[in-house]
């Protein structure tokens, strides 16, 4: 890749770049503000035309192209397929909640973790995303929703970011940490880390390292099982790191930050959904400041996993609550636009058409 992605430059680097073209530092500030709004060089109409032409010759914005966008559906969910300069693509989902817009960001193309219920890891990991590419997902989605619906002047297009798209964030640790710092940059998007969640399949050393960065993000841990036996059926990573070590690393996070940890638990019919599994899970988490998010398993093509009946899910929830574990069931959003975890990319790449009439 020869042309420079400007979105990846710090303020100082961008200023030096602009000054190298004979322009003043003021132009760097203009470019930065426009990049964060997701504008292309052509749309930066506050810049002289000749300068824009020169930018085209020497640089690229670094903002991914949205090659496919679905939504908003009935739940106010949008689904995006972002494509980068090398042609690789990742998915993103934006959920418009009453309290703000949440964007689910991908951190890798593909994933090396190979969880049995997840579509993202089917082809293995293709590559890590660079920090500016993750930031690019945020600004591209932001530009899209700003264009698609009337946002008030003080409403941000993206209020919350969750690292729950394709990839294992802590397997791309340094880039993810740099991306988080970019999100929080007071001269940039200035997003509070309280509005950012990092979800991991449970790499204990990296979880502790994330805690030690001092970035006060919400840590989410994909536990999905009450013990190693069941966890190994769902997640290969469980053979490397025992569940006890994962939960210990979560306890370390709570101790160091004073913030609760969220445990994600996909309910898979006949695998991890029995009342005694809930009791075992509660015992494992006893005394920890935490919350359990119960997620009915979305069906995936490659495995015959499915969600238990609602009554089974309700029973599981009740058992946890009886044991004084805070928990909620996650609403399934975006299922009617293939928005629910891992489906859009495969359909698009395999050439199947999305449901009719959902293209914006
Ligand atoms: N690698 C990280 C981030 C990926 S997001 C991690 O493992 O946490 C992982 C989340 O995607 C899971 O916790 C779950 O919430 C969701 N997910 C993946 N496949 C799913 C499926 N088939 N049904 C429901 N949720 C799924």
Tab-separated table of C-alpha atoms and ligand atoms in Angstrom:
chain	number	residue	atom	x	y	z
A	1	UNK	CA	0.000	0.000	0.000
A	2	UNK	CA	1.768	3.157	-1.129
A	3	UNK	CA	-0.640	6.008	-0.432
A	4	UNK	CA	-0.704	7.172	3.184
A	5	UNK	CA	-3.880	6.614	5.228
A	6	UNK	CA	-4.417	9.978	6.920
A	7	UNK	CA	-6.893	8.623	9.480
A	8	UNK	CA	-4.016	6.749	11.113
A	9	UNK	CA	-1.907	9.863	11.661
A	10	UNK	CA	-1.582	11.642	14.967
A	11	UNK	CA	-2.240	15.374	15.015
A	12	UNK	CA	1.517	16.027	14.891
A	13	UNK	CA	2.070	13.657	11.968
A	14	UNK	CA	-0.794	15.140	10.008
A	15	UNK	CA	0.488	18.661	10.634
A	16	UNK	CA	3.964	17.679	9.427
A	17	UNK	CA	2.448	16.040	6.355
A	18	UNK	CA	0.384	19.101	5.491
A	19	UNK	CA	3.279	21.475	6.093
A	20	UNK	CA	5.396	19.285	3.820
A	21	UNK	CA	2.886	20.168	1.103
A	22	UNK	CA	3.365	23.864	1.782
A	23	UNK	CA	0.126	24.342	3.692
A	24	UNK	CA	-0.432	25.634	7.214
A	25	UNK	CA	-1.200	23.617	10.354
A	26	UNK	CA	-4.734	24.978	10.188
A	27	UNK	CA	-5.386	22.729	7.202
A	28	UNK	CA	-4.404	19.680	9.259
A	29	UNK	CA	-7.097	20.525	11.802
A	30	UNK	CA	-9.669	20.928	9.046
A	31	UNK	CA	-8.714	17.590	7.486
A	32	UNK	CA	-8.811	15.803	10.829
A	33	UNK	CA	-12.274	17.122	11.672
A	34	UNK	CA	-13.543	16.052	8.246
A	35	UNK	CA	-11.965	12.606	8.470
A	36	UNK	CA	-13.680	12.014	11.799
A	37	UNK	CA	-16.976	12.887	10.140
A	38	UNK	CA	-16.242	10.224	7.541
A	39	UNK	CA	-15.858	12.642	4.622
A	40	UNK	CA	-13.942	11.835	1.434
A	41	UNK	CA	-11.373	14.300	0.068
A	42	UNK	CA	-13.947	15.470	-2.492
A	43	UNK	CA	-16.396	16.243	0.284
A	44	UNK	CA	-13.866	18.408	2.151
A	45	UNK	CA	-15.171	21.510	0.459
A	46	UNK	CA	-13.567	23.805	3.021
A	47	UNK	CA	-10.220	22.960	1.377
A	48	UNK	CA	-9.011	24.603	-1.854
A	49	UNK	CA	-9.692	22.414	-4.874
A	50	UNK	CA	-6.048	22.203	-5.941
A	51	UNK	CA	-5.069	21.049	-2.465
A	52	UNK	CA	-7.740	18.356	-2.547
A	53	UNK	CA	-6.296	17.149	-5.851
A	54	UNK	CA	-2.849	17.007	-4.282
A	55	UNK	CA	-4.221	15.004	-1.347
A	56	UNK	CA	-5.688	12.511	-3.811
A	57	UNK	CA	-2.273	12.039	-5.384
A	58	UNK	CA	-0.375	11.593	-2.138
A	59	UNK	CA	-2.739	9.994	0.336
A	60	UNK	CA	-5.928	8.100	1.054
A	61	UNK	CA	-8.377	8.847	3.846
A	62	UNK	CA	-8.065	5.347	5.324
A	63	UNK	CA	-11.840	5.200	5.809
A	64	UNK	CA	-13.246	1.846	4.656
A	65	UNK	CA	-15.877	1.763	1.968
A	66	UNK	CA	-19.319	0.522	2.939
A	67	UNK	CA	-19.911	-2.026	0.183
A	68	UNK	CA	-23.171	-3.258	1.612
A	69	UNK	CA	-25.584	-1.660	4.049
A	70	UNK	CA	-28.824	-3.141	5.313
A	71	UNK	CA	-31.377	-1.463	7.486
A	72	UNK	CA	-32.678	0.173	9.440
A	73	UNK	CA	-34.887	-2.800	10.195
A	74	UNK	CA	-37.807	-2.869	12.614
A	75	UNK	CA	-35.456	-2.827	15.580
A	76	UNK	CA	-33.567	0.191	14.215
A	77	UNK	CA	-30.558	-1.982	13.505
A	78	UNK	CA	-28.176	-1.335	10.632
A	79	UNK	CA	-25.728	-3.815	9.259
A	80	UNK	CA	-22.611	-2.865	7.305
A	81	UNK	CA	-19.974	-4.610	5.275
A	82	UNK	CA	-16.808	-2.479	5.386
A	83	UNK	CA	-14.159	-3.019	2.731
A	84	UNK	CA	-10.519	-2.001	3.168
A	85	UNK	CA	-7.891	-1.022	0.608
A	86	UNK	CA	-6.646	-4.601	0.152
A	87	UNK	CA	-10.178	-5.793	-0.604
A	88	UNK	CA	-10.678	-7.547	2.737
A	89	UNK	CA	-14.043	-6.944	4.375
A	90	UNK	CA	-15.506	-7.085	7.883
A	91	UNK	CA	-18.963	-6.639	9.319
A	92	UNK	CA	-20.313	-4.030	11.673
A	93	UNK	CA	-23.722	-3.676	13.289
A	94	UNK	CA	-25.213	-0.462	14.599
A	95	UNK	CA	-28.060	-0.687	17.080
A	96	UNK	CA	-30.048	2.463	17.684
A	97	UNK	CA	-31.203	2.250	21.290
A	98	UNK	CA	-33.224	4.876	23.066
A	99	UNK	CA	-30.165	5.861	25.084
A	100	UNK	CA	-27.862	6.113	22.086
A	101	UNK	CA	-26.340	4.356	19.117
A	102	UNK	CA	-24.092	1.372	19.739
A	103	UNK	CA	-21.696	0.169	17.069
A	104	UNK	CA	-20.334	-3.366	17.113
A	105	UNK	CA	-16.805	-3.203	15.659
A	106	UNK	CA	-14.668	-5.982	14.135
A	107	UNK	CA	-11.035	-6.239	15.213
A	108	UNK	CA	-9.718	-8.860	12.774
A	109	UNK	CA	-10.613	-10.218	9.354
A	110	UNK	CA	-11.768	-13.696	10.348
A	111	UNK	CA	-10.742	-15.096	13.700
A	112	UNK	CA	-8.272	-17.701	14.956
A	113	UNK	CA	-10.316	-18.846	17.941
A	114	UNK	CA	-12.618	-21.285	16.138
A	115	UNK	CA	-15.584	-21.236	18.535
A	116	UNK	CA	-18.057	-23.910	17.427
A	117	UNK	CA	-21.140	-21.648	17.453
A	118	UNK	CA	-19.594	-18.656	15.671
A	119	UNK	CA	-19.512	-17.919	11.949
A	120	UNK	CA	-16.576	-15.488	12.152
A	121	UNK	CA	-13.906	-18.111	12.696
A	122	UNK	CA	-14.900	-20.522	9.938
A	123	UNK	CA	-12.116	-19.533	7.559
A	124	UNK	CA	-9.561	-18.922	10.307
A	125	UNK	CA	-7.852	-15.598	10.808
A	126	UNK	CA	-7.005	-13.701	7.635
A	127	UNK	CA	-5.307	-10.693	9.196
A	128	UNK	CA	-5.346	-8.208	12.050
A	129	UNK	CA	-6.964	-4.836	11.535
A	130	UNK	CA	-4.789	-1.758	12.023
A	131	UNK	CA	-5.899	0.831	14.591
A	132	UNK	CA	-6.955	3.293	11.890
A	133	UNK	CA	-9.035	0.597	10.186
A	134	UNK	CA	-11.037	0.031	13.376
A	135	UNK	CA	-11.425	3.791	13.794
A	136	UNK	CA	-12.500	3.814	10.147
A	137	UNK	CA	-15.404	1.486	10.934
A	138	UNK	CA	-16.623	3.990	13.531
A	139	UNK	CA	-16.405	7.049	11.301
A	140	UNK	CA	-17.833	5.294	8.221
A	141	UNK	CA	-20.826	3.990	10.187
A	142	UNK	CA	-21.229	7.412	11.767
A	143	UNK	CA	-21.321	9.113	8.373
A	144	UNK	CA	-23.871	6.585	7.170
A	145	UNK	CA	-26.340	7.062	10.011
A	146	UNK	CA	-25.881	10.803	9.936
A	147	UNK	CA	-26.953	10.690	6.300
A	148	UNK	CA	-29.736	8.153	6.811
A	149	UNK	CA	-31.657	9.704	9.657
A	150	UNK	CA	-32.070	13.087	11.259
A	151	UNK	CA	-29.759	13.299	14.232
A	152	UNK	CA	-30.072	16.307	16.463
A	153	UNK	CA	-27.044	18.633	16.458
A	154	UNK	CA	-25.907	17.417	19.861
A	155	UNK	CA	-26.479	13.739	19.106
A	156	UNK	CA	-23.428	11.682	18.237
A	157	UNK	CA	-23.899	9.178	15.428
A	158	UNK	CA	-22.010	6.597	17.490
A	159	UNK	CA	-22.366	6.880	21.269
A	160	UNK	CA	-21.079	3.473	22.317
A	161	UNK	CA	-18.589	1.053	20.838
A	162	UNK	CA	-18.487	-2.661	21.564
A	163	UNK	CA	-15.634	-4.813	20.274
A	164	UNK	CA	-17.861	-7.777	19.504
A	165	UNK	CA	-17.616	-8.075	15.741
A	166	UNK	CA	-15.363	-10.572	13.996
A	167	UNK	CA	-12.018	-11.280	15.608
A	168	UNK	CA	-10.602	-11.690	19.070
A	169	UNK	CA	-9.644	-8.201	20.289
A	170	UNK	CA	-7.009	-9.441	22.713
A	171	UNK	CA	-5.350	-11.507	19.954
A	172	UNK	CA	-4.706	-8.138	18.258
A	173	UNK	CA	-3.739	-6.513	21.523
A	174	UNK	CA	-1.412	-3.638	20.613
A	175	UNK	CA	-3.562	-2.440	17.714
A	176	UNK	CA	-6.716	-2.598	19.821
A	177	UNK	CA	-5.123	-0.596	22.638
A	178	UNK	CA	-3.958	2.042	20.147
A	179	UNK	CA	-7.461	2.140	18.665
A	180	UNK	CA	-9.011	2.624	22.119
A	181	UNK	CA	-6.647	5.540	22.744
A	182	UNK	CA	-7.667	7.037	19.387
A	183	UNK	CA	-11.341	6.752	20.364
A	184	UNK	CA	-10.663	8.538	23.621
A	185	UNK	CA	-8.420	11.227	22.132
A	186	UNK	CA	-9.748	14.602	23.380
A	187	UNK	CA	-8.713	16.183	20.060
A	188	UNK	CA	-10.558	13.449	18.162
A	189	UNK	CA	-13.805	11.622	18.881
A	190	UNK	CA	-13.250	12.172	22.611
A	191	UNK	CA	-15.218	9.081	23.548
A	192	UNK	CA	-15.333	8.148	27.194
A	193	UNK	CA	-13.988	4.652	27.865
A	194	UNK	CA	-17.139	4.120	29.917
A	195	UNK	CA	-18.892	3.872	26.590
A	196	UNK	CA	-16.568	1.204	25.248
A	197	UNK	CA	-16.778	-2.557	25.851
A	198	UNK	CA	-14.099	-5.075	24.959
A	199	UNK	CA	-15.275	-8.657	24.608
A	200	UNK	CA	-12.833	-11.558	24.836
A	201	UNK	CA	-13.079	-15.320	24.543
A	202	UNK	CA	-10.886	-15.385	27.654
A	203	UNK	CA	-7.112	-14.977	27.251
A	204	UNK	CA	-6.128	-14.513	30.912
A	205	UNK	CA	-2.683	-12.933	30.415
A	206	UNK	CA	-4.027	-10.429	27.929
A	207	UNK	CA	-7.044	-9.672	30.116
A	208	UNK	CA	-4.679	-8.698	32.916
A	209	UNK	CA	-2.564	-6.678	30.496
A	210	UNK	CA	-5.689	-4.805	29.362
A	211	UNK	CA	-6.554	-4.040	32.988
A	212	UNK	CA	-2.991	-2.813	33.524
A	213	UNK	CA	-3.263	-0.293	30.664
A	214	UNK	CA	-5.547	1.710	32.961
A	215	UNK	CA	-8.082	2.161	30.145
A	216	UNK	CA	-11.395	2.017	31.978
A	217	UNK	CA	-13.305	0.050	29.377
A	218	UNK	CA	-16.002	-2.466	30.297
A	219	UNK	CA	-14.569	-5.970	30.146
A	220	UNK	CA	-16.885	-8.615	28.699
A	221	UNK	CA	-15.891	-12.257	28.884
A	222	UNK	CA	-17.421	-14.924	26.661
A	223	UNK	CA	-17.716	-17.713	29.194
A	224	UNK	CA	-20.532	-19.764	27.648
A	225	UNK	CA	-20.111	-22.667	30.078
A	226	UNK	CA	-19.926	-23.380	33.814
A	227	UNK	CA	-16.968	-25.793	33.555
A	228	UNK	CA	-14.075	-26.821	31.321
A	229	UNK	CA	-15.755	-29.981	30.050
A	230	UNK	CA	-18.641	-28.113	28.425
A	231	UNK	CA	-16.501	-25.124	27.522
A	232	UNK	CA	-14.126	-27.313	25.503
A	233	UNK	CA	-17.055	-28.547	23.405
A	234	UNK	CA	-17.833	-24.963	22.429
A	235	UNK	CA	-14.488	-23.177	22.477
A	236	UNK	CA	-11.071	-24.597	21.500
A	237	UNK	CA	-9.441	-21.831	23.563
A	238	UNK	CA	-10.718	-23.619	26.687
A	239	UNK	CA	-8.089	-26.310	26.120
A	240	UNK	CA	-5.363	-23.695	26.458
A	241	UNK	CA	-6.748	-21.730	29.392
A	242	UNK	CA	-8.785	-23.369	32.157
A	243	UNK	CA	-11.986	-21.557	33.105
A	244	UNK	CA	-10.593	-20.955	36.605
A	245	UNK	CA	-7.779	-18.818	35.168
A	246	UNK	CA	-10.227	-16.866	33.022
A	247	UNK	CA	-12.473	-16.102	35.986
A	248	UNK	CA	-9.425	-15.192	38.109
A	249	UNK	CA	-8.329	-12.671	35.476
A	250	UNK	CA	-11.848	-11.214	35.542
A	251	UNK	CA	-11.656	-10.941	39.347
A	252	UNK	CA	-8.340	-9.119	38.947
A	253	UNK	CA	-10.075	-6.617	36.651
A	254	UNK	CA	-12.815	-5.980	39.215
A	255	UNK	CA	-10.257	-5.571	42.002
A	256	UNK	CA	-8.104	-3.159	40.068
A	257	UNK	CA	-10.839	-1.060	38.479
A	258	UNK	CA	-13.767	-1.327	40.863
A	259	UNK	CA	-15.921	-1.978	37.790
A	260	UNK	CA	-18.083	-5.009	37.274
A	261	UNK	CA	-17.301	-7.544	34.566
A	262	UNK	CA	-19.926	-8.783	32.111
A	263	UNK	CA	-20.014	-12.504	31.391
A	264	UNK	CA	-21.596	-13.523	28.113
A	265	UNK	CA	-23.304	-16.896	28.107
A	266	UNK	CA	-24.745	-18.233	24.874
A	267	UNK	CA	-27.487	-20.705	25.691
A	268	UNK	CA	-27.168	-23.718	23.410
A	269	UNK	CA	-29.973	-26.251	23.500
A	270	UNK	CA	-28.913	-29.504	25.119
A	271	UNK	CA	-25.336	-28.369	25.753
A	272	UNK	CA	-25.145	-25.773	28.539
A	273	UNK	CA	-28.753	-24.899	29.331
A	274	UNK	CA	-29.694	-27.117	32.285
A	275	UNK	CA	-30.656	-25.673	35.686
A	276	UNK	CA	-27.676	-27.403	37.291
A	277	UNK	CA	-25.400	-25.585	34.854
A	278	UNK	CA	-26.826	-22.310	36.138
A	279	UNK	CA	-26.192	-23.406	39.713
A	280	UNK	CA	-22.610	-24.366	38.867
A	281	UNK	CA	-22.055	-21.070	37.071
A	282	UNK	CA	-23.406	-19.112	40.029
A	283	UNK	CA	-21.034	-20.937	42.385
A	284	UNK	CA	-18.090	-20.069	40.149
A	285	UNK	CA	-18.975	-16.382	40.080
A	286	UNK	CA	-20.014	-16.085	43.720
A	287	UNK	CA	-18.942	-12.895	45.434
A	288	UNK	CA	-17.771	-11.206	42.264
A	289	UNK	CA	-19.110	-7.871	41.106
A	290	UNK	CA	-20.421	-9.092	37.773
A	291	UNK	CA	-23.377	-9.398	35.460
A	292	UNK	CA	-24.355	-12.315	33.247
A	293	UNK	CA	-25.746	-11.653	29.805
A	294	UNK	CA	-27.727	-14.651	28.575
A	295	UNK	CA	-27.757	-14.920	24.794
A	296	UNK	CA	-30.037	-17.348	22.982
A	297	UNK	CA	-27.794	-19.025	20.388
A	298	UNK	CA	-28.404	-17.824	16.841
A	299	UNK	CA	-28.545	-20.680	14.395
A	300	UNK	CA	-25.442	-21.023	12.236
A	301	UNK	CA	-25.201	-22.981	8.996
A	302	UNK	CA	-22.219	-25.095	9.960
A	303	UNK	CA	-23.457	-26.593	13.232
A	304	UNK	CA	-26.763	-27.851	14.531
A	305	UNK	CA	-26.711	-25.578	17.541
A	306	UNK	CA	-29.862	-23.734	18.401
A	307	UNK	CA	-31.447	-21.812	21.239
A	308	UNK	CA	-33.400	-23.633	23.965
A	309	UNK	CA	-37.135	-23.052	24.367
A	310	UNK	CA	-38.014	-19.749	26.088
A	311	UNK	CA	-39.137	-21.613	29.207
A	312	UNK	CA	-35.703	-23.255	29.505
A	313	UNK	CA	-33.995	-19.889	29.161
A	314	UNK	CA	-36.325	-18.375	31.746
A	315	UNK	CA	-35.579	-21.226	34.169
A	316	UNK	CA	-31.824	-20.717	33.706
A	317	UNK	CA	-32.223	-17.024	34.412
A	318	UNK	CA	-34.288	-17.754	37.508
A	319	UNK	CA	-31.658	-20.125	38.888
A	320	UNK	CA	-28.970	-17.481	38.513
A	321	UNK	CA	-31.133	-14.834	40.148
A	322	UNK	CA	-31.986	-17.180	43.024
A	323	UNK	CA	-28.252	-17.483	43.598
A	324	UNK	CA	-28.010	-13.655	43.629
A	325	UNK	CA	-26.236	-13.350	40.290
A	326	UNK	CA	-27.330	-10.278	38.377
A	327	UNK	CA	-28.380	-11.297	34.897
A	328	UNK	CA	-30.442	-10.330	31.875
A	329	UNK	CA	-31.419	-11.915	28.601
A	330	UNK	CA	-30.030	-10.183	25.538
A	331	UNK	CA	-32.599	-9.041	23.053
A	332	UNK	CA	-31.989	-10.470	19.613
A	333	UNK	CA	-31.672	-7.477	17.333
A	334	UNK	CA	-31.313	-7.404	13.602
A	335	UNK	CA	-32.103	-11.063	13.016
A	336	UNK	CA	-34.331	-10.146	10.085
A	337	UNK	CA	-31.451	-8.416	8.293
A	338	UNK	CA	-28.945	-11.174	9.024
A	339	UNK	CA	-27.677	-8.734	11.614
A	340	UNK	CA	-27.346	-11.217	14.388
A	341	UNK	CA	-23.727	-12.264	14.680
A	342	UNK	CA	-21.706	-13.381	11.740
A	343	UNK	CA	-24.056	-13.800	8.799
A	344	UNK	CA	-23.933	-10.872	6.355
A	345	UNK	CA	-20.401	-11.360	5.149
A	346	UNK	CA	-20.830	-15.022	4.369
A	347	UNK	CA	-24.019	-14.398	2.432
A	348	UNK	CA	-22.496	-11.568	0.467
A	349	UNK	CA	-19.248	-13.354	-0.214
A	350	UNK	CA	-21.019	-16.522	-1.264
A	351	UNK	CA	-23.193	-14.455	-3.584
A	352	UNK	CA	-26.538	-15.113	-1.945
A	353	UNK	CA	-28.819	-12.143	-2.002
A	354	UNK	CA	-29.962	-10.538	1.249
A	355	UNK	CA	-33.700	-10.523	1.947
A	356	UNK	CA	-35.624	-8.492	-0.592
A	357	UNK	CA	-36.439	-4.873	-0.069
A	358	UNK	CA	-33.998	-4.345	2.785
A	359	UNK	CA	-31.373	-2.473	0.814
A	360	UNK	CA	-31.428	1.190	1.673
B	1	LIG	N1	-13.761	-12.814	20.276
B	1	LIG	C1	-14.522	-12.021	21.185
B	1	LIG	C2	-15.368	-11.010	20.473
B	1	LIG	C3	-16.302	-11.640	19.463
B	1	LIG	S1	-17.923	-11.340	19.882
B	1	LIG	C4	-15.333	-12.888	22.117
B	1	LIG	O1	-15.295	-14.094	21.948
B	1	LIG	O2	-15.957	-12.377	23.030
B	1	LIG	C5	-18.375	-12.788	20.680
B	1	LIG	C6	-19.830	-12.711	20.976
B	1	LIG	O3	-20.559	-12.895	19.754
B	1	LIG	C7	-20.282	-13.816	21.863
B	1	LIG	O4	-20.070	-13.595	23.229
B	1	LIG	C8	-21.718	-13.786	21.502
B	1	LIG	O5	-22.305	-12.744	22.198
B	1	LIG	C9	-21.762	-13.463	20.034
B	1	LIG	N2	-22.014	-14.636	19.180
B	1	LIG	C10	-21.187	-15.289	18.321
B	1	LIG	N3	-21.803	-16.309	17.717
B	1	LIG	C11	-23.064	-16.311	18.189
B	1	LIG	C12	-24.218	-17.116	17.938
B	1	LIG	N4	-24.194	-18.149	17.086
B	1	LIG	N5	-25.334	-16.825	18.617
B	1	LIG	C13	-25.376	-15.779	19.490
B	1	LIG	N6	-24.336	-14.991	19.759
B	1	LIG	C14	-23.195	-15.237	19.113
